[in-house]
CSV table of C-alpha atoms in Angstrom, one decimal:
chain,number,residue,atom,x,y,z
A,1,UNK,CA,25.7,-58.5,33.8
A,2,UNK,CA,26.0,-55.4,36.1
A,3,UNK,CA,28.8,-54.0,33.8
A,4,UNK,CA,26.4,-54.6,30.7
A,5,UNK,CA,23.4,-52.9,32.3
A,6,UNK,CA,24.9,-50.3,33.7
A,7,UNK,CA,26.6,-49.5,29.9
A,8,UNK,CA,22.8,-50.0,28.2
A,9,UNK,CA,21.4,-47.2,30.7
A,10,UNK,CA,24.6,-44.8,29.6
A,11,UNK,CA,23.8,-45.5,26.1
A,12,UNK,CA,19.9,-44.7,26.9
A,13,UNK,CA,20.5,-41.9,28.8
A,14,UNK,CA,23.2,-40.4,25.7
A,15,UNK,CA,20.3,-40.8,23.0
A,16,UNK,CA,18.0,-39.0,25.4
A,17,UNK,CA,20.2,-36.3,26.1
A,18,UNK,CA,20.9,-35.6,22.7
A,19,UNK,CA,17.3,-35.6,21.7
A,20,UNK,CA,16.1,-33.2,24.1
A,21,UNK,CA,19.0,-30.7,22.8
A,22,UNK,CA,18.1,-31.5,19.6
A,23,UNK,CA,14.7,-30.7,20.2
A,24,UNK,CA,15.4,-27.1,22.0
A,25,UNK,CA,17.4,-26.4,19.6
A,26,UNK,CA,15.0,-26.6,16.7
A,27,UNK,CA,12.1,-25.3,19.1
A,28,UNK,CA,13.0,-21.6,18.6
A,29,UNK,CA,13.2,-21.7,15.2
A,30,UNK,CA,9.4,-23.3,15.3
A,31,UNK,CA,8.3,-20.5,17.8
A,32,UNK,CA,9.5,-18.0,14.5
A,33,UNK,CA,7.1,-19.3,12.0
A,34,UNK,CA,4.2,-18.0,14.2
A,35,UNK,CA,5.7,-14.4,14.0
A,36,UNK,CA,4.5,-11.5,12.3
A,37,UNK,CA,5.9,-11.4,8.3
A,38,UNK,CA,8.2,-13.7,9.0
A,39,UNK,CA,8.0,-16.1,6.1
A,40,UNK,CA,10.6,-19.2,5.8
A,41,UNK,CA,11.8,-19.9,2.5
A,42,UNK,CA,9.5,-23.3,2.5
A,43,UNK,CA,6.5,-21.1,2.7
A,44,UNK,CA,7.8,-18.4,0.3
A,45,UNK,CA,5.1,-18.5,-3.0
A,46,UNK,CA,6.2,-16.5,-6.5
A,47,UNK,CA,3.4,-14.6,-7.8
A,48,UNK,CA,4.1,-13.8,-11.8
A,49,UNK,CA,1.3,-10.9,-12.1
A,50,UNK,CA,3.6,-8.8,-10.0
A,51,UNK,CA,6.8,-7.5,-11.0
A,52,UNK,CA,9.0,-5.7,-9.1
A,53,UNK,CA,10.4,-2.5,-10.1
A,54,UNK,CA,13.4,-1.9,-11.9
A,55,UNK,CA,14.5,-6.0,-12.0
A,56,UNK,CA,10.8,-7.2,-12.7
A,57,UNK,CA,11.3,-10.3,-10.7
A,58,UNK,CA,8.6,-11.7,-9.8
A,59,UNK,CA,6.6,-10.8,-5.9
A,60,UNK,CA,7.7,-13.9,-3.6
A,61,UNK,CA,6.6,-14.4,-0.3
A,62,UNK,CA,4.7,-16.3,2.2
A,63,UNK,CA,0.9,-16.5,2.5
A,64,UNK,CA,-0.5,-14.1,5.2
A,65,UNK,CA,-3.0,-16.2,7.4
A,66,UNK,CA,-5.1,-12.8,8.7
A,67,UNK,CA,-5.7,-9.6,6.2
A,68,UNK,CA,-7.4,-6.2,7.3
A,69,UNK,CA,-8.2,-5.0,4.0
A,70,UNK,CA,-8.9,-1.2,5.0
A,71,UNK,CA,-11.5,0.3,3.1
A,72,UNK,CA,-11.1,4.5,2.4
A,73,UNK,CA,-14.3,5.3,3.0
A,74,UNK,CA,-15.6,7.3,5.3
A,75,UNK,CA,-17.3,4.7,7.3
A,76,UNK,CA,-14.2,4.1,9.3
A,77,UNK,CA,-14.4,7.2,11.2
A,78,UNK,CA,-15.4,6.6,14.7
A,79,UNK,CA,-15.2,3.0,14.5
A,80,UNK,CA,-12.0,2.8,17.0
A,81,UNK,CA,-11.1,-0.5,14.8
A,82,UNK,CA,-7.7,0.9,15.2
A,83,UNK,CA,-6.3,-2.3,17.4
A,84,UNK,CA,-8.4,-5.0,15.8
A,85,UNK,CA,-7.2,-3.5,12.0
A,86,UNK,CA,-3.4,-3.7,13.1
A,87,UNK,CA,-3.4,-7.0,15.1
A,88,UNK,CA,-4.0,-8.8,11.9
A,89,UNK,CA,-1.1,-10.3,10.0
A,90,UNK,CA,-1.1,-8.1,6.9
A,91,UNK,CA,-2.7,-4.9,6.7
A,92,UNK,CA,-3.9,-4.0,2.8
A,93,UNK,CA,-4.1,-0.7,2.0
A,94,UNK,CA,-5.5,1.6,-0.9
A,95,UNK,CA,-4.0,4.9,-2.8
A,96,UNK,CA,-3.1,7.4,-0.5
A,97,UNK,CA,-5.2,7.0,2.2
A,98,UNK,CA,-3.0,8.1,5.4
A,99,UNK,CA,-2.7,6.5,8.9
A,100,UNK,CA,-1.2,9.8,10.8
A,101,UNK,CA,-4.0,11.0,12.7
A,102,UNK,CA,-6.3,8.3,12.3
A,103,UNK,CA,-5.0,6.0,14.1
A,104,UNK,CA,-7.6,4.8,16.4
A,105,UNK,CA,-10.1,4.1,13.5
A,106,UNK,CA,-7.9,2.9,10.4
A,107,UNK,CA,-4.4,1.6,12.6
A,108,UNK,CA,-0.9,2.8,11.9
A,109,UNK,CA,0.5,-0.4,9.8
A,110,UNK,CA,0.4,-0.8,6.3
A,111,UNK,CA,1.9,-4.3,4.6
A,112,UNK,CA,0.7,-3.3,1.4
A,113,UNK,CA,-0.6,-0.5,-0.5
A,114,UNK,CA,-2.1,-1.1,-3.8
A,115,UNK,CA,-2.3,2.3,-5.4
A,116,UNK,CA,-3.6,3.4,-9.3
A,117,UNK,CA,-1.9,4.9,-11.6
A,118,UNK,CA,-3.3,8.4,-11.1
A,119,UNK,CA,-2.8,8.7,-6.9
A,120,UNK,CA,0.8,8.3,-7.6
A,121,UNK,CA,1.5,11.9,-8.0
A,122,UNK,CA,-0.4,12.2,-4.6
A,123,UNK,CA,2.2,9.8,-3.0
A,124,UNK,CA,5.7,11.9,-4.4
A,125,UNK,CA,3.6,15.2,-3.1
A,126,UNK,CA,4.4,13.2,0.6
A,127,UNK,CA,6.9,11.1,-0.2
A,128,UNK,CA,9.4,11.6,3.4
A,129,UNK,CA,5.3,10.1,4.9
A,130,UNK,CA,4.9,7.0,2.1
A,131,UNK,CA,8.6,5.8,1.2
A,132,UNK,CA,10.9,7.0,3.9
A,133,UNK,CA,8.8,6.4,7.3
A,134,UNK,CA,7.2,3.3,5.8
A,135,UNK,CA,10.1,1.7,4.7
A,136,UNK,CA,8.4,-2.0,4.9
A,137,UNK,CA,5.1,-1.6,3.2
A,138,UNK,CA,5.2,-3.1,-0.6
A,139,UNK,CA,3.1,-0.8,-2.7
A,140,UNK,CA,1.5,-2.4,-5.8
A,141,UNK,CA,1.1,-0.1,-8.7
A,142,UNK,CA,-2.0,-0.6,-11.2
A,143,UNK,CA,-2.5,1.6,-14.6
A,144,UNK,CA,-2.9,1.0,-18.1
A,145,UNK,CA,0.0,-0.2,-20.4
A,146,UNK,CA,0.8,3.3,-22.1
A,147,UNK,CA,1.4,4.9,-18.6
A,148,UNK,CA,2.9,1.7,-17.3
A,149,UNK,CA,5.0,0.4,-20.0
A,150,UNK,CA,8.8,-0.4,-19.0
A,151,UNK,CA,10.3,-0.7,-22.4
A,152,UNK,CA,9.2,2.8,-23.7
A,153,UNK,CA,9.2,4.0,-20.2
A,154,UNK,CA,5.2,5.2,-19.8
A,155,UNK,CA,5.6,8.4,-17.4
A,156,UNK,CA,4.1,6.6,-14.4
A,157,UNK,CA,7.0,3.7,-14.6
A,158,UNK,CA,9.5,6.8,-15.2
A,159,UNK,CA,8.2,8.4,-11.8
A,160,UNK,CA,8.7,5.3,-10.2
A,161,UNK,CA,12.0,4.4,-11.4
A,162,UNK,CA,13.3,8.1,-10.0
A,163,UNK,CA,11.2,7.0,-6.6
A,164,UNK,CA,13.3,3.8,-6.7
A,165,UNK,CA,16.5,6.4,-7.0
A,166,UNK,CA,15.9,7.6,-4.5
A,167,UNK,CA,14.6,5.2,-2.0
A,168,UNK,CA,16.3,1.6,-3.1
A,169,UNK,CA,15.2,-0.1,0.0
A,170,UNK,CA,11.4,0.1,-1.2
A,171,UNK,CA,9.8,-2.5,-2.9
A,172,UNK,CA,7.6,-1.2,-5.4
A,173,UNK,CA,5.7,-3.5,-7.7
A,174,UNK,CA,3.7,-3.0,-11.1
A,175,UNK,CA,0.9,-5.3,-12.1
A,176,UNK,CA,2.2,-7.0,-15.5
A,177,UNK,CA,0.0,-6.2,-18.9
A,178,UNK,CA,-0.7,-10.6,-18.7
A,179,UNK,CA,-2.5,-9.8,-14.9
A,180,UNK,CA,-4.6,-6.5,-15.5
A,181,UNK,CA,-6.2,-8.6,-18.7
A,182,UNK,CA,-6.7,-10.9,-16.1
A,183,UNK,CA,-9.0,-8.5,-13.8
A,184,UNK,CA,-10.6,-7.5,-17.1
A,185,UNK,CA,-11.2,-10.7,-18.0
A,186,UNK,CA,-12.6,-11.8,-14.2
A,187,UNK,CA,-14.8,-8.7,-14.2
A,188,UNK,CA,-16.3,-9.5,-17.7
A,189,UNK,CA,-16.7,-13.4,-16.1
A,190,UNK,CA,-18.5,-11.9,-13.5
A,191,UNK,CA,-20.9,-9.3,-15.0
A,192,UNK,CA,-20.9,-10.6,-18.6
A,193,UNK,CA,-19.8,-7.3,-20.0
A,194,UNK,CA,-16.9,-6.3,-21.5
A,195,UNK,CA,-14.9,-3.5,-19.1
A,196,UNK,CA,-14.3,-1.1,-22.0
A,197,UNK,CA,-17.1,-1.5,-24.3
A,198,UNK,CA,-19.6,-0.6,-20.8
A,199,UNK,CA,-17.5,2.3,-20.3
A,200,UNK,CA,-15.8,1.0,-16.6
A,201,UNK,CA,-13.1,1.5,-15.0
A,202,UNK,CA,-12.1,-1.1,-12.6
A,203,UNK,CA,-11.2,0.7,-9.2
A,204,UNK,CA,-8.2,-0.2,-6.6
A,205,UNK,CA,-10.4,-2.2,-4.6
A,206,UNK,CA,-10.8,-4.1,-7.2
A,207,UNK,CA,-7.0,-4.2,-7.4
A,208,UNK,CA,-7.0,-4.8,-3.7
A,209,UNK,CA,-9.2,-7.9,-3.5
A,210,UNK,CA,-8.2,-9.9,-6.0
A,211,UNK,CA,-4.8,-9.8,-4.6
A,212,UNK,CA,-5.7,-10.5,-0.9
A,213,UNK,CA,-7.8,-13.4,-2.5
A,214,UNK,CA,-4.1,-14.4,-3.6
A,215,UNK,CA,-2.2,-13.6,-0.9
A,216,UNK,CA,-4.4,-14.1,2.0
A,217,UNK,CA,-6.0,-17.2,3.8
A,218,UNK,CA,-8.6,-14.5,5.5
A,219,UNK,CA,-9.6,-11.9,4.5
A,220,UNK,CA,-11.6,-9.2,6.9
A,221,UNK,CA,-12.6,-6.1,5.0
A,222,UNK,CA,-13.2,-2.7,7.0
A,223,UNK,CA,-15.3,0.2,6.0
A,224,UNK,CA,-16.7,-1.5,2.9
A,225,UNK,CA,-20.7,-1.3,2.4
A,226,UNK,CA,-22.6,-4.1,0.6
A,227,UNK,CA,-24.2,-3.1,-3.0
A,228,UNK,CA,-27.7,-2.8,-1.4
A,229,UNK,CA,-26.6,-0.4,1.3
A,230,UNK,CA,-27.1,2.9,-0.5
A,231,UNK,CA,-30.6,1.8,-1.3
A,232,UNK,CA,-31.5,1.3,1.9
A,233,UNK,CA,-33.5,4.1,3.6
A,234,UNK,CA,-32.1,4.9,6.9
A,235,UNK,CA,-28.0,4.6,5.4
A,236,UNK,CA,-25.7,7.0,6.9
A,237,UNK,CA,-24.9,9.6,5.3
A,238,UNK,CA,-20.9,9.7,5.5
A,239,UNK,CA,-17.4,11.4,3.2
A,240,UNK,CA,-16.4,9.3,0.0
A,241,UNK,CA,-12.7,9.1,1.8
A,242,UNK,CA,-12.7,9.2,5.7
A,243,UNK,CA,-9.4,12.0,5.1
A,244,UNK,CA,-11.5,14.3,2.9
A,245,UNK,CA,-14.7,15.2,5.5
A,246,UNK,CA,-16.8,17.7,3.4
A,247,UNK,CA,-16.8,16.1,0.3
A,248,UNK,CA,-18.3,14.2,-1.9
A,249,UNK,CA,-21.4,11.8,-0.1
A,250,UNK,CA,-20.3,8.4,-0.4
A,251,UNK,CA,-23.6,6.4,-1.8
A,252,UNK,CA,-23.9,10.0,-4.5
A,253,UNK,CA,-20.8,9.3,-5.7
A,254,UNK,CA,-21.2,5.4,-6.2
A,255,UNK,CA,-24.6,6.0,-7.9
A,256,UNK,CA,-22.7,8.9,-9.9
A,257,UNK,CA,-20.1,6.7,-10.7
A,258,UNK,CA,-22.7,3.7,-11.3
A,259,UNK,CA,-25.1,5.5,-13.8
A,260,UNK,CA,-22.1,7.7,-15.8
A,261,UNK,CA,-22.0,6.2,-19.6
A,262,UNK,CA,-18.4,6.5,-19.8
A,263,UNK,CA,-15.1,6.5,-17.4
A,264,UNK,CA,-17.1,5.1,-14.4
A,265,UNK,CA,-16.3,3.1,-11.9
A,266,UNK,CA,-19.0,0.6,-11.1
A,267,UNK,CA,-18.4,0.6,-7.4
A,268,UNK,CA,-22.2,-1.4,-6.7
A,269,UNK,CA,-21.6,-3.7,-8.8
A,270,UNK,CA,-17.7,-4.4,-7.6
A,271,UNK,CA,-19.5,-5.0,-3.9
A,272,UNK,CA,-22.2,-7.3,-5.4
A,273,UNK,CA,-19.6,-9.4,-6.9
A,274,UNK,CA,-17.3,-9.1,-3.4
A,275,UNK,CA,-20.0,-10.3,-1.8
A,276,UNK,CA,-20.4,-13.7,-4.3
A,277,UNK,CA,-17.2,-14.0,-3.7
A,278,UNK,CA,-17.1,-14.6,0.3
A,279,UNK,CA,-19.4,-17.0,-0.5
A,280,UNK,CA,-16.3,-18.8,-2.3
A,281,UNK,CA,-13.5,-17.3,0.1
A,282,UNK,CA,-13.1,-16.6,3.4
A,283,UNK,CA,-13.9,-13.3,3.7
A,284,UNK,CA,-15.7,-11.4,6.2
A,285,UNK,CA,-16.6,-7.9,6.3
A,286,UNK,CA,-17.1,-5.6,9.2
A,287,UNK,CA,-18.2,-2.2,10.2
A,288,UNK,CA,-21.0,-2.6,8.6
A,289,UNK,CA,-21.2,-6.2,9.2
A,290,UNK,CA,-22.8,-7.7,6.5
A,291,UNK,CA,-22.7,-11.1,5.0
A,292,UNK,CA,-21.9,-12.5,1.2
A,293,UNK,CA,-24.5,-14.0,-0.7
């Protein structure tokens, strides 16, 4: 009997050892998931609006579970969000707003940088700044078909293909002709006008928030005012683009934009709509803090 029991407490105390080995060793591994970007292949999603540039495979990665979507506008300057912007999980950021310098109000990482058509000559005038120090960031490139177009090679898919020469560690994606119908087709859903025939352009916030809505289980948006702010009395009174201080007012050139007939971007009514949509999502936007409805 002694013989038996002692041989049932070896057998125990095996199955026990090799669980608790078991366990460390898978515990790491667990520990990972919680880090920064690191997706596992589980988690990894494919996104078909995005292609990549030159294979046009599809984006695939993991869902982000915090977003900064970083805002250009000249609200951000003073607002030492610095920290709070880059402790998120993805930064999202538009055209070519820089970091250098700014640090301490806008943060130094950039995840992803959704840029139009027209600020990618801006981006090759600096390109050692956007594609060889920023190695990681995926930049998403909007614009219409003519300039975009891969089988007659529209100029701005021929700039990025020489980009691509030269930098093949980037990760450069287009938006495919199916998805920018589909952000004509969501804006016309929303306002009940068609895009062209009201003389818009959609802008890259736009751009920018339907694909956090995608890619991002939070969303906190810096530096963006609501669409009653410039109607307010006491607003202040700050640069369209926080890098540019001298120009352009920001609520004169949203109403400017707002009012013009033709080639306008209809920057009120994006933020109106923005703001029906935190309703929806969970988005919150900050600096100024203001709430969807």
């Amino acid at each position: 009997v002694r013989l038996f029991l002692s041989l049932v407490c070896a057998v125990v105390v095996a199955v026990l050892y090799i669980l608790l080995c078991s366990h460390a060793r898978v515990q790491p591994c667990c520990q990972a998931l919680g880090l920064r970007d690191s997706p596992t292949t589980s988690n990894v999603r494919s996104f078909q609006g995005y292609s990549r540039v030159p294979d046009g495979k599809p984006l695939e990665r993991a869902l982000c579970r915090h977003c900064a979507v970083v805002s250009s506008s000249g609200q951000m300057l003073g607002s030492q969000l610095g920290q709070a912007i880059d402790g998120q999980e993805c930064v999202l950021r538009m055209n070519h707003a820089p970091t250098t310098g700014y640090e301490q109000d806008v943060g130094a990482r950039s995840t992803i940088r959704v840029v139009s058509h027209t600020s990618v000559p801006l981006l090759l005038r600096n390109q050692p700044y956007f594609f060889q120090q920023s190695q990681e960031t995926l930049y998403f490139i909007w614009g219409p078909t003519k300039k975009m177009n891969r089988e007659k090679v529209g100029s701005t898919y021929q700039a990025l293909l020489k980009v691509m020469e030269k930098y093949p560690q980037l990760q450069i994606y287009t938006l495919t002709e199916e998805k920018m119908t589909y952000c004509d087709d969501v804006f016309q859903n929303e306002t009940g006008k068609n895009r062209m025939k009201s003389g818009s352009f959609l802008s890259t916030g736009w751009f920018t928030m339907i694909l956090a809505m995608e890619l991002c289980e939070q969303i906190h948006v810096f530096g963006m005012v609501s669409d009653s702010y410039c109607r307010e009395k006491n607003h202040s009174s700050v640069p369209y683009h926080y890098f540019e201080k001298g120009h352009l007012d920001e609520c004169k050139m949203y109403l400017m934009h707002e009012l013009a007939r033709r080639a306008g971007h209809r920057f009120i009514t994006e933020k109106a709509i923005f703001s029906r949509w935190a309703k929806r999502k969970n988005i919150i936007f900050n600096h100024p803090s203001w709430v969807g409805g």
